[in-house]
Coordinates of C-alpha atoms in Angstrom, one line a residue:
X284 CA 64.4 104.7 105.4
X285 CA 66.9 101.9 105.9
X286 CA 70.7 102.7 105.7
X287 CA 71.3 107.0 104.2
X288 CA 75.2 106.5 104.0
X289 CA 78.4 104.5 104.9
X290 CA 81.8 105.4 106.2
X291 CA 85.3 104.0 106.1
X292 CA 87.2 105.9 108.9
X293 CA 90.6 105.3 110.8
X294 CA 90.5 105.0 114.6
X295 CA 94.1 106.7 115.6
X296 CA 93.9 108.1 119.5
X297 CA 96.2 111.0 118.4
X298 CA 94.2 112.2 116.2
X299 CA 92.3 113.5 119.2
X300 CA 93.8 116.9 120.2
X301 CA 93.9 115.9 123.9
X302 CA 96.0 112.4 122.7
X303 CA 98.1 114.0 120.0
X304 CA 99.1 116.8 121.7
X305 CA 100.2 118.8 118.2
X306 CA 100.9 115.6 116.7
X307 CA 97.8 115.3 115.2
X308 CA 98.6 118.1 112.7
X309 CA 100.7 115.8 110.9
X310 CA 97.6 113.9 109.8
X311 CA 95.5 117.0 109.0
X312 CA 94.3 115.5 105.8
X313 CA 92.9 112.4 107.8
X314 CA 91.1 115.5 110.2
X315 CA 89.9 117.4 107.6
X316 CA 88.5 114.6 106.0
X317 CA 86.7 113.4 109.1
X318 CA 85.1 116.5 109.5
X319 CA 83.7 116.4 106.3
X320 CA 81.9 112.7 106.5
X321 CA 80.9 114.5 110.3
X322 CA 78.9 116.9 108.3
X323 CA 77.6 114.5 105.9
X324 CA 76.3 112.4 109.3
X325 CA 74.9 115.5 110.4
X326 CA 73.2 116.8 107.6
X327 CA 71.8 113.3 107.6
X328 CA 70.4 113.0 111.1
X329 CA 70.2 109.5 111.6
X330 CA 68.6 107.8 114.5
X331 CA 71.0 105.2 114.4
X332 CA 74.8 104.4 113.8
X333 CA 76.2 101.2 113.1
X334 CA 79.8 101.2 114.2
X335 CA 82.6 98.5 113.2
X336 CA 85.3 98.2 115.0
X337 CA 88.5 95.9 115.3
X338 CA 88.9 96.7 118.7
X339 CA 85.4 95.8 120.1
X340 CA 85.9 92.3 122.0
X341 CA 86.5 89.4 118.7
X342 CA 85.9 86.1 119.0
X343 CA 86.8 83.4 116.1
X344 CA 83.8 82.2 115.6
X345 CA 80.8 84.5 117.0
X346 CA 80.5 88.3 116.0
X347 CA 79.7 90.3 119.3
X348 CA 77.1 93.2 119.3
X349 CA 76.8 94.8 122.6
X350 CA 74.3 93.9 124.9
X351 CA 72.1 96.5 127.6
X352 CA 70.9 100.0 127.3
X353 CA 74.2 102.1 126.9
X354 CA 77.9 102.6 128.1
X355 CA 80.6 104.8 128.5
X356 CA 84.3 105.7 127.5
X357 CA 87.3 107.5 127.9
X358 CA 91.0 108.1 126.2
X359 CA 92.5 107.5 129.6
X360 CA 94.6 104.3 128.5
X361 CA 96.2 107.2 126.1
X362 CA 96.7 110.0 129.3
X363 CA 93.7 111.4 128.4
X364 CA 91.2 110.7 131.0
X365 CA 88.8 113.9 130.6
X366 CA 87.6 113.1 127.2
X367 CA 85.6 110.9 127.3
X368 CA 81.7 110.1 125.7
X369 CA 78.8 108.3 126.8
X370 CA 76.4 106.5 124.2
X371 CA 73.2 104.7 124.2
X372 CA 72.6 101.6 122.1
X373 CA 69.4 101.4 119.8
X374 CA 68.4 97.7 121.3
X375 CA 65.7 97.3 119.3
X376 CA 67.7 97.3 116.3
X377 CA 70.2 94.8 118.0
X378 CA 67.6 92.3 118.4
X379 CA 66.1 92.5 115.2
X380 CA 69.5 91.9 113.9
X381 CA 70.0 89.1 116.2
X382 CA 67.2 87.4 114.6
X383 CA 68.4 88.3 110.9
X384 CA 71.5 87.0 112.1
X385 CA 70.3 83.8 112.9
X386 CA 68.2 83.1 110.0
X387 CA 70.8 83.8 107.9
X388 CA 72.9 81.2 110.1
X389 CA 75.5 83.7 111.2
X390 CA 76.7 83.2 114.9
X391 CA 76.4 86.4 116.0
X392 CA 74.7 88.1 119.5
X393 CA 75.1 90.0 122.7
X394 CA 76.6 87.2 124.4
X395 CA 80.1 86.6 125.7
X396 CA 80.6 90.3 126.9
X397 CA 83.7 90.8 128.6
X398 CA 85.0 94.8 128.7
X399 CA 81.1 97.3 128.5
X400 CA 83.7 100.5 128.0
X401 CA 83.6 101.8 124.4
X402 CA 87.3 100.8 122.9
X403 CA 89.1 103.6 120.6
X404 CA 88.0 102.3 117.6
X405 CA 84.5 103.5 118.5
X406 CA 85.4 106.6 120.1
X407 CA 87.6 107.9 117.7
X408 CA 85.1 108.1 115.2
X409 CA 82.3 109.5 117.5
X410 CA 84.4 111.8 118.9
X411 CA 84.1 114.0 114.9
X412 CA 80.5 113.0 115.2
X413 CA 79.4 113.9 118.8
X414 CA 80.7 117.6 117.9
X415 CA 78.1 118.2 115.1
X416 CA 75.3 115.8 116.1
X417 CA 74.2 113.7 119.1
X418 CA 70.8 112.5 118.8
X419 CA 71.4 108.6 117.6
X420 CA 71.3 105.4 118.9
X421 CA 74.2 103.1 118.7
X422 CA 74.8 99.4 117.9
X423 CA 78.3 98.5 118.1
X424 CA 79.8 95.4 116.5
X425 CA 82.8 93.9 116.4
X426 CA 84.7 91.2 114.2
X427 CA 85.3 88.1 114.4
X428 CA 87.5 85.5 112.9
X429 CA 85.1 83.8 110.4
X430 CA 85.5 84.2 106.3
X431 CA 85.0 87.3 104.9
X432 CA 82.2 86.2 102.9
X433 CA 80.3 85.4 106.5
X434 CA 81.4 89.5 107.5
X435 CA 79.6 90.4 104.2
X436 CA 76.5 88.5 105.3
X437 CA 76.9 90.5 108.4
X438 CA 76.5 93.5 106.4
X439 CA 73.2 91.9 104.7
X440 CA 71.7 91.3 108.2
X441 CA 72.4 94.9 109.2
X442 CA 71.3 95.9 105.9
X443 CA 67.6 94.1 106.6
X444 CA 67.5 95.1 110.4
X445 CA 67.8 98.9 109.1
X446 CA 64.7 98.2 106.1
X447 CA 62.9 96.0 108.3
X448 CA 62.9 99.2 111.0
X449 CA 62.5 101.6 108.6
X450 CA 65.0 103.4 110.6
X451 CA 67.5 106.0 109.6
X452 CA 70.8 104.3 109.7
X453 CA 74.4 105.4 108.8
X454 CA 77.3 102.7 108.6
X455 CA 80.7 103.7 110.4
X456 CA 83.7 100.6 109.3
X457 CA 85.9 102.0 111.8
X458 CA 89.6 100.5 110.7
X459 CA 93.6 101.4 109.9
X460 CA 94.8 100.1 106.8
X461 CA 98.2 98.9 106.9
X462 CA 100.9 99.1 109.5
X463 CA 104.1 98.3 108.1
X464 CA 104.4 101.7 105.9
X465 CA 108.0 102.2 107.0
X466 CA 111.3 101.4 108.3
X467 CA 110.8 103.7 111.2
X468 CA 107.3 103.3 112.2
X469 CA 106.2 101.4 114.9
X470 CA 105.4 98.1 113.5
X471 CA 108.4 98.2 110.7
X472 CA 108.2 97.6 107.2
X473 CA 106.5 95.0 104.8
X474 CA 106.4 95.4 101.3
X475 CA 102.6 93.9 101.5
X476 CA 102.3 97.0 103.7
X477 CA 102.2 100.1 100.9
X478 CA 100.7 97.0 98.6
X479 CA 97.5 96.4 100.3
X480 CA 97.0 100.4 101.0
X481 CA 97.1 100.9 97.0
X482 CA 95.0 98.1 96.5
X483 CA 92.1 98.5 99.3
X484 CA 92.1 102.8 98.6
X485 CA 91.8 101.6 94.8
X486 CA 88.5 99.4 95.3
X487 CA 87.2 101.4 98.1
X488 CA 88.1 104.3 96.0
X489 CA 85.5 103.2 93.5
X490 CA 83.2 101.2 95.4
X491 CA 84.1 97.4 93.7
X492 CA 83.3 96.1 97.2
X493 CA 83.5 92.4 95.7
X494 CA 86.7 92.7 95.1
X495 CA 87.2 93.1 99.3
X496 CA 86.5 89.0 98.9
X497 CA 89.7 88.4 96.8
X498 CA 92.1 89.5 99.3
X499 CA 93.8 86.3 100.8
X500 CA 94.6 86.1 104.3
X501 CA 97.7 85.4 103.7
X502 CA 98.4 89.0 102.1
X503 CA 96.3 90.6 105.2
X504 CA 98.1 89.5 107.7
X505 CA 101.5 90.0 106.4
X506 CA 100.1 93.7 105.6
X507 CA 99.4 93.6 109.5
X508 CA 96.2 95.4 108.7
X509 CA 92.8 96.0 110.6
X510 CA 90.0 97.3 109.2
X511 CA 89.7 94.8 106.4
X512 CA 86.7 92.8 107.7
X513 CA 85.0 95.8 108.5
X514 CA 85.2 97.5 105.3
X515 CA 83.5 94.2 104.1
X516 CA 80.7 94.2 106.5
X517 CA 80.1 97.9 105.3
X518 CA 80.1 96.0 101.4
X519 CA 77.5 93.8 103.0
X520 CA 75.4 96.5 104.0
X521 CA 75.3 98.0 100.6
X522 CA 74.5 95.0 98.9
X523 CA 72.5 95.2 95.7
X524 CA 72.7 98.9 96.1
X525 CA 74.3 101.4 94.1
X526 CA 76.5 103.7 95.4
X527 CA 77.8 107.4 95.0
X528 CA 81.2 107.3 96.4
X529 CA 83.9 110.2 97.4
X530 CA 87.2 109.4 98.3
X531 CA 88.0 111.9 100.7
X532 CA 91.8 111.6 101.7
X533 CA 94.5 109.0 102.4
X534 CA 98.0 109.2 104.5
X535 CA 100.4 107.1 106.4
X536 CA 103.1 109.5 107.5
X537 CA 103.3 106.9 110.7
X538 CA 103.6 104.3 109.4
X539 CA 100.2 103.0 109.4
X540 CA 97.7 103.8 106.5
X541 CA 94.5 106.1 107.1
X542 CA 91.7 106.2 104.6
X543 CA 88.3 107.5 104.7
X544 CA 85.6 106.9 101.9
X545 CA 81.9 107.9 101.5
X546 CA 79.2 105.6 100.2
X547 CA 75.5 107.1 99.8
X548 CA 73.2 104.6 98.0
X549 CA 71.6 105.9 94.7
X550 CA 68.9 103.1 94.5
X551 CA 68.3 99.3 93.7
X552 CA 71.1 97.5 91.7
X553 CA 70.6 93.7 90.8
X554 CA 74.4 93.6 89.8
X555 CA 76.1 94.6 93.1
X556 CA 75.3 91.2 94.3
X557 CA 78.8 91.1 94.9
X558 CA 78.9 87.8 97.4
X559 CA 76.6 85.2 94.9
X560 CA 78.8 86.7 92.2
X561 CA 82.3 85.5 94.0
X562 CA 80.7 82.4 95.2
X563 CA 80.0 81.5 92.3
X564 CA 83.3 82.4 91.0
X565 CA 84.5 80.2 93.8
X566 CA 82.6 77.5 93.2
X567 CA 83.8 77.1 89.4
X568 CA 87.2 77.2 90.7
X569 CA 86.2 74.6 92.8
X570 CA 84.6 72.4 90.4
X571 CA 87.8 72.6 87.7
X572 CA 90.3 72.6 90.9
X573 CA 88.3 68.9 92.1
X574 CA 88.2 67.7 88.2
X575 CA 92.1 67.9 88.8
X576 CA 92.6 66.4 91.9
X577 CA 94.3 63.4 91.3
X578 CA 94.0 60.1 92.6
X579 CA 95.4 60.7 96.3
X580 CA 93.8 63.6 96.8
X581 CA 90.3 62.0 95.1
X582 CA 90.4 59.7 98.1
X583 CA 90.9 61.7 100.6
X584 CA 87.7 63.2 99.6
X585 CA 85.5 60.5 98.5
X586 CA 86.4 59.4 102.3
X587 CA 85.4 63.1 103.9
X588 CA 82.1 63.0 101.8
X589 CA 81.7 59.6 102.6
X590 CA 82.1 59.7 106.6
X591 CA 80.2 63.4 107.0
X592 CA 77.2 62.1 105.6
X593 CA 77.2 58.4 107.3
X594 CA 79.2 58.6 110.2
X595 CA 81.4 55.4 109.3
X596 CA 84.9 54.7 107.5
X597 CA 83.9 53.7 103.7
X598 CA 84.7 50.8 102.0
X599 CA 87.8 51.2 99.9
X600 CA 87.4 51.9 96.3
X601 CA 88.4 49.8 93.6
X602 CA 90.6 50.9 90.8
X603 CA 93.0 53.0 92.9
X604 CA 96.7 53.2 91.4
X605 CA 98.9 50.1 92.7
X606 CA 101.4 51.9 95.1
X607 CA 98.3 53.5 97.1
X608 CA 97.3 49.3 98.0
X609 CA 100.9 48.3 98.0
X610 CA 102.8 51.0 99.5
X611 CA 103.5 52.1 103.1
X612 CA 104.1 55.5 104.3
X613 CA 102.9 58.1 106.7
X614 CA 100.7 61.2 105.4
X615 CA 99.1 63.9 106.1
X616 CA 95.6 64.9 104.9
X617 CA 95.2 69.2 104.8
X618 CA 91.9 71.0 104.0
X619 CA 91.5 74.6 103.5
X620 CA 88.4 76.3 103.0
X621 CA 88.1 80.1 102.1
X622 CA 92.2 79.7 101.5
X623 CA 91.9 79.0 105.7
X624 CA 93.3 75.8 107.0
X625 CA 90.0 73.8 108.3
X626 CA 91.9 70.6 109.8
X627 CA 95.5 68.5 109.1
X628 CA 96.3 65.1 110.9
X629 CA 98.8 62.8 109.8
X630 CA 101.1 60.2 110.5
X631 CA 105.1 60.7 110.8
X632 CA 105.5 56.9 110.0
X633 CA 102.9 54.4 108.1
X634 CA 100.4 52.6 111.2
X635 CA 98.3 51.2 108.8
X636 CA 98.6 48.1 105.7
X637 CA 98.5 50.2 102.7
X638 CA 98.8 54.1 101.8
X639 CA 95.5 54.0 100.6
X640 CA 93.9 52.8 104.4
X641 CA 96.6 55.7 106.0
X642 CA 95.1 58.4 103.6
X643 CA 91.4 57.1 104.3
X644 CA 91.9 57.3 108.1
X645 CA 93.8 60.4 108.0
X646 CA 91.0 62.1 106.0
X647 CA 88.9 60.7 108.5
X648 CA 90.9 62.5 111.6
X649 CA 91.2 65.9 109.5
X650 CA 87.5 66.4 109.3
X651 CA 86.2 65.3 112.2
X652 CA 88.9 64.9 115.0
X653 CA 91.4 67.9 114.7
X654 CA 91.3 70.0 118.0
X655 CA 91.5 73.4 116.3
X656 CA 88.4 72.7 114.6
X657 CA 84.8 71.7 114.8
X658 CA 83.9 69.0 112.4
X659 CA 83.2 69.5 109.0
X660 CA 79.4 69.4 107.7
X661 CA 77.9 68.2 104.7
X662 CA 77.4 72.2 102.9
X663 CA 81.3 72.6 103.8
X664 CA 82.8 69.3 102.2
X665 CA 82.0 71.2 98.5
X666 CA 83.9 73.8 99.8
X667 CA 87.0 72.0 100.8
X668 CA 90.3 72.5 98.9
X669 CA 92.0 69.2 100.0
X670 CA 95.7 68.0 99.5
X671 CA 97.8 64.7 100.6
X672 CA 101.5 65.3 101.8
X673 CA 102.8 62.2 101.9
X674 CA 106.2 61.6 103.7
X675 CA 109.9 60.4 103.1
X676 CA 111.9 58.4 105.4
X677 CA 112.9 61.0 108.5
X678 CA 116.5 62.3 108.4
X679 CA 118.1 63.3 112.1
X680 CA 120.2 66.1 111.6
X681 CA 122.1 68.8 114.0
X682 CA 121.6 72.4 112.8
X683 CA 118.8 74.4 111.6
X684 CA 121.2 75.5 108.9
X685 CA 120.2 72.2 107.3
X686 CA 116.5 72.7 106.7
X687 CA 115.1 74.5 103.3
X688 CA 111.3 75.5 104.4
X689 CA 110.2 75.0 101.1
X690 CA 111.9 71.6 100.5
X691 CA 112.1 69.8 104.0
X692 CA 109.7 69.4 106.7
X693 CA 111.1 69.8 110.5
X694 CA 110.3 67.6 113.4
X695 CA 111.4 68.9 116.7
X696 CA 111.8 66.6 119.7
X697 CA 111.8 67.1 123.2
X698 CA 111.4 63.9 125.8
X699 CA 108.4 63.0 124.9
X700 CA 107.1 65.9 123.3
X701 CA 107.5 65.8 119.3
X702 CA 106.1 68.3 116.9
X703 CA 105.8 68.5 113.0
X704 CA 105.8 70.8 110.6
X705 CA 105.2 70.3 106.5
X706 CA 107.3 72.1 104.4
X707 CA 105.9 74.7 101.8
X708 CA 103.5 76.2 103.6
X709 CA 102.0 79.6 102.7
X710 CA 102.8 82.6 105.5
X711 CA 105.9 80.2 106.9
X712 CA 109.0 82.0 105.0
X713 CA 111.7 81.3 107.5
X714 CA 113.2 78.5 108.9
X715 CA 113.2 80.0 112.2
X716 CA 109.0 80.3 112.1
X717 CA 108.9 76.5 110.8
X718 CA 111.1 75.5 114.3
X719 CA 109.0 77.8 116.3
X720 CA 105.6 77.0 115.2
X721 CA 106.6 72.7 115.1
X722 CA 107.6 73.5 119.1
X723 CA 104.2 75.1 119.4
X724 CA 102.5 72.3 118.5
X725 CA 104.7 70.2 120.4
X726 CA 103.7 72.3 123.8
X727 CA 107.8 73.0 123.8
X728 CA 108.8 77.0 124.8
X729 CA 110.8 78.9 122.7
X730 CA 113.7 78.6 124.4
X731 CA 113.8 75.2 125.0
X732 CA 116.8 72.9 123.0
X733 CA 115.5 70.2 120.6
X734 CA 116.4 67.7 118.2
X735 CA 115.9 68.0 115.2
X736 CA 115.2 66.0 111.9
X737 CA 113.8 66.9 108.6
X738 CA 112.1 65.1 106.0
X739 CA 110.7 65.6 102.1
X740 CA 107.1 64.9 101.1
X741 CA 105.5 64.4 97.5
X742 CA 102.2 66.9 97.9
X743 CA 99.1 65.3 96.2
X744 CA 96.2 67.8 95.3

């Protein structure tokens, strides 16, 4: 059989009668849509559900599937203790997509359990299903903070596990769209907020699940969203596969978005191979974006692919421009993969003879020694968008006022505790983020005083 349909779903507690109390009604599109994909499930009969959901334990860098033979829930955390579900997990299918999982390199297992009851995001959607049809098996899965192209590979593995089985398999990608609709809403407003609902109901609307890829994380986040990486585990699962979709309703009267899609697979389709299509696409970019790089930026990476394949500090090139051997000057050496930061070190002031030997050692410390990071390997250094901020003299000054997050950096000093920040950085708009996340780094609280000085930097890509 393999997988008979997929859902995108919502996962609001008051949409439960027992949580909403009434309130619920509001969102009777959102209910009346659920019902319908319940029926669809129903009709269906599958021995198995795959369920999504942002609210099943995430880790950043291992996608949890939940171990043992079955659990149980309730809506008590929402004063509704009495309704409450019990499910049993299909374990077969979880091991044979542990083992997809890891041939397809994906970290991803029933380890690291830390909370067996079933988290809203599951119930909610069983709680439509259980009405109309009971007899399935569940795997549960949750998210993780990995690229969206590895939650798409996901979706391959479940899609494989599911053929492979020969079972009958429905995917749920339990998720809320945005939450920053409105003023008045709980989380506020963002104009990313309506922005990314438009958008995602527009490609989920018609089933251009490649185009889940393109949303940065940048735009996500300020959208405060969180269902995306499910909706593109669901485009995993569907890979190669056409699809008949029906968008069946969308709402936000909250604040926070709903949606709910159908997807039921209409046979074999060579050009839905929607992830080779945008790595590709990437990788072009790649290619003209390295053609460009200029000579700063060049050595930062002939250094990273130097050093991740031997190990060692290369010897450095000839032909360099003369201010990168006769110039002094800290820098800092940032690489982003996926449009996510994967490592920055750099020095405030020059500790080294030339620029050149303080971008080559920098480079060095960005791919293999930052903390937040494991080191780069060889497939990722291809990958790497890379770029070389090199520093101004510092400039000690006694307000906040005086900073410009686009055109000044900020170091904050407390003691001995010093933390920098680089100007221009995507997702920091304000000054007052640039001081709070440079006293982050620094270890310094919020509330603590510091001094402050700022500094300009030439950026090298």
């Amino acid at each position: 059989m393999g997988i008979s349909a997929g859902f995108m779903v919502p996962h609001p507690p008051l949409i439960i009668p027992e949580v909403g109390g009434g309130e619920e009604k509001k969102i009777q599109k959102t209910i009346d849509a659920y019902r319908k994909a319940a029926q669809m499930i129903s009709s269906l009969q599958p021995e198995t559900i795959v369920l999504l959901s942002p609210h099943q334990i995430m880790y950043a860098d291992y996608f949890h599937i939940s171990p043992g033979q079955g659990t149980r829930g309730d809506f008590g955390q929402f004063r509704a203790a009495r309704t409450s579900m019990e499910v049993s997990y299909d374990t077969e299918f979880v091991r044979v997509l542990c083992d997809a999982a890891a041939e397809a390199g994906l970290e991803a297992g029933t380890l690291g359990e830390r909370e067996r009851k079933l988290d809203h995001g599951t119930m909610v959607p069983l709680y439509f299903v259980n009405q109309l049809w009971k007899e399935y098996r569940l795997v549960r899965i949750g998210l993780s903070g990995f690229p969206l192209a590895a939650h798409y590979r996901l979706g391959q593995c479940i899609q494989a596990a599911a053929q492979t089985l020969g079972r009958n398999t429905v995917v749920v990608a339990s998720g809320d769209l945005s939450h920053k609709l409105k003023e008045d809403g709980p989380y506020g407003y963002q104009e990313e907020g309506p922005a990314y609902d438009a958008r995602v109901m527009d490609v989920m609307g018609r089933a251009a699940f490649g185009e889940l890829l393109e949303f940065s994380e940048d735009f996500c986040e300020k959208a405060a969203e969180c269902g995306h990486r499910s909706f593109t585990i669901l485009a995993g699962a569907f890979d190669r596969t056409g699809v008949e979709v029906e968008r069946l309703s969308y709402e936000g009267p909250f604040g926070v978005g709903y949606g709910v899609c159908t997807y039921r697979p209409t046979g074999y389709d060579e050009t839905r191979n929607f992830l080779e299509q945008y790595e590709e696409k990437k990788r072009q970019v790649l290619l003209a974006r390295r053609e460009r790089e200029d000579p700063y930026a060049r050595l930062a990476r002939y250094t990273i692919e130097a050093f991740v394949k031997t190990g060692t500090l290369p010897k450095m090139p000839q032909g360099l421009p003369e201010e990168l051997y006769q110039n002094r000057a800290g820098a800092f050496v940032s690489l982003k993969e996926d449009g996510r930061l994967r490592g920055c070190i750099g020095t405030i002031q020059a500790v080294r003879g030339s620029l050149a030997e303080e971008i080559m050692h920098n480079a060095v410390s960005a791919c293999s020694a930052d903390p937040r990071f494991d080191p780069v390997e060889d497939w990722e250094v291809e990958r790497l968008t890379i770029s070389v901020d090199v520093l101004g003299e510092t400039e000690r000054i006694s307000s906040p006022e005086e900073l410009d997050v686009t055109r000044y950096g900020v170091i904050v000093t407390r003691g001995r505790r010093r933390g920098l920040l680089l100007p221009n950085l995507e997702g920091v708009d304000t000054i007052e983020q640039q001081v709070a996340i440079a006293k982050q780094k620094a270890g310094i609280k919020e509330h603590e005083s510091v001094e402050l000085e700022r500094f300009e930097v030439i950026r090298h890509h």
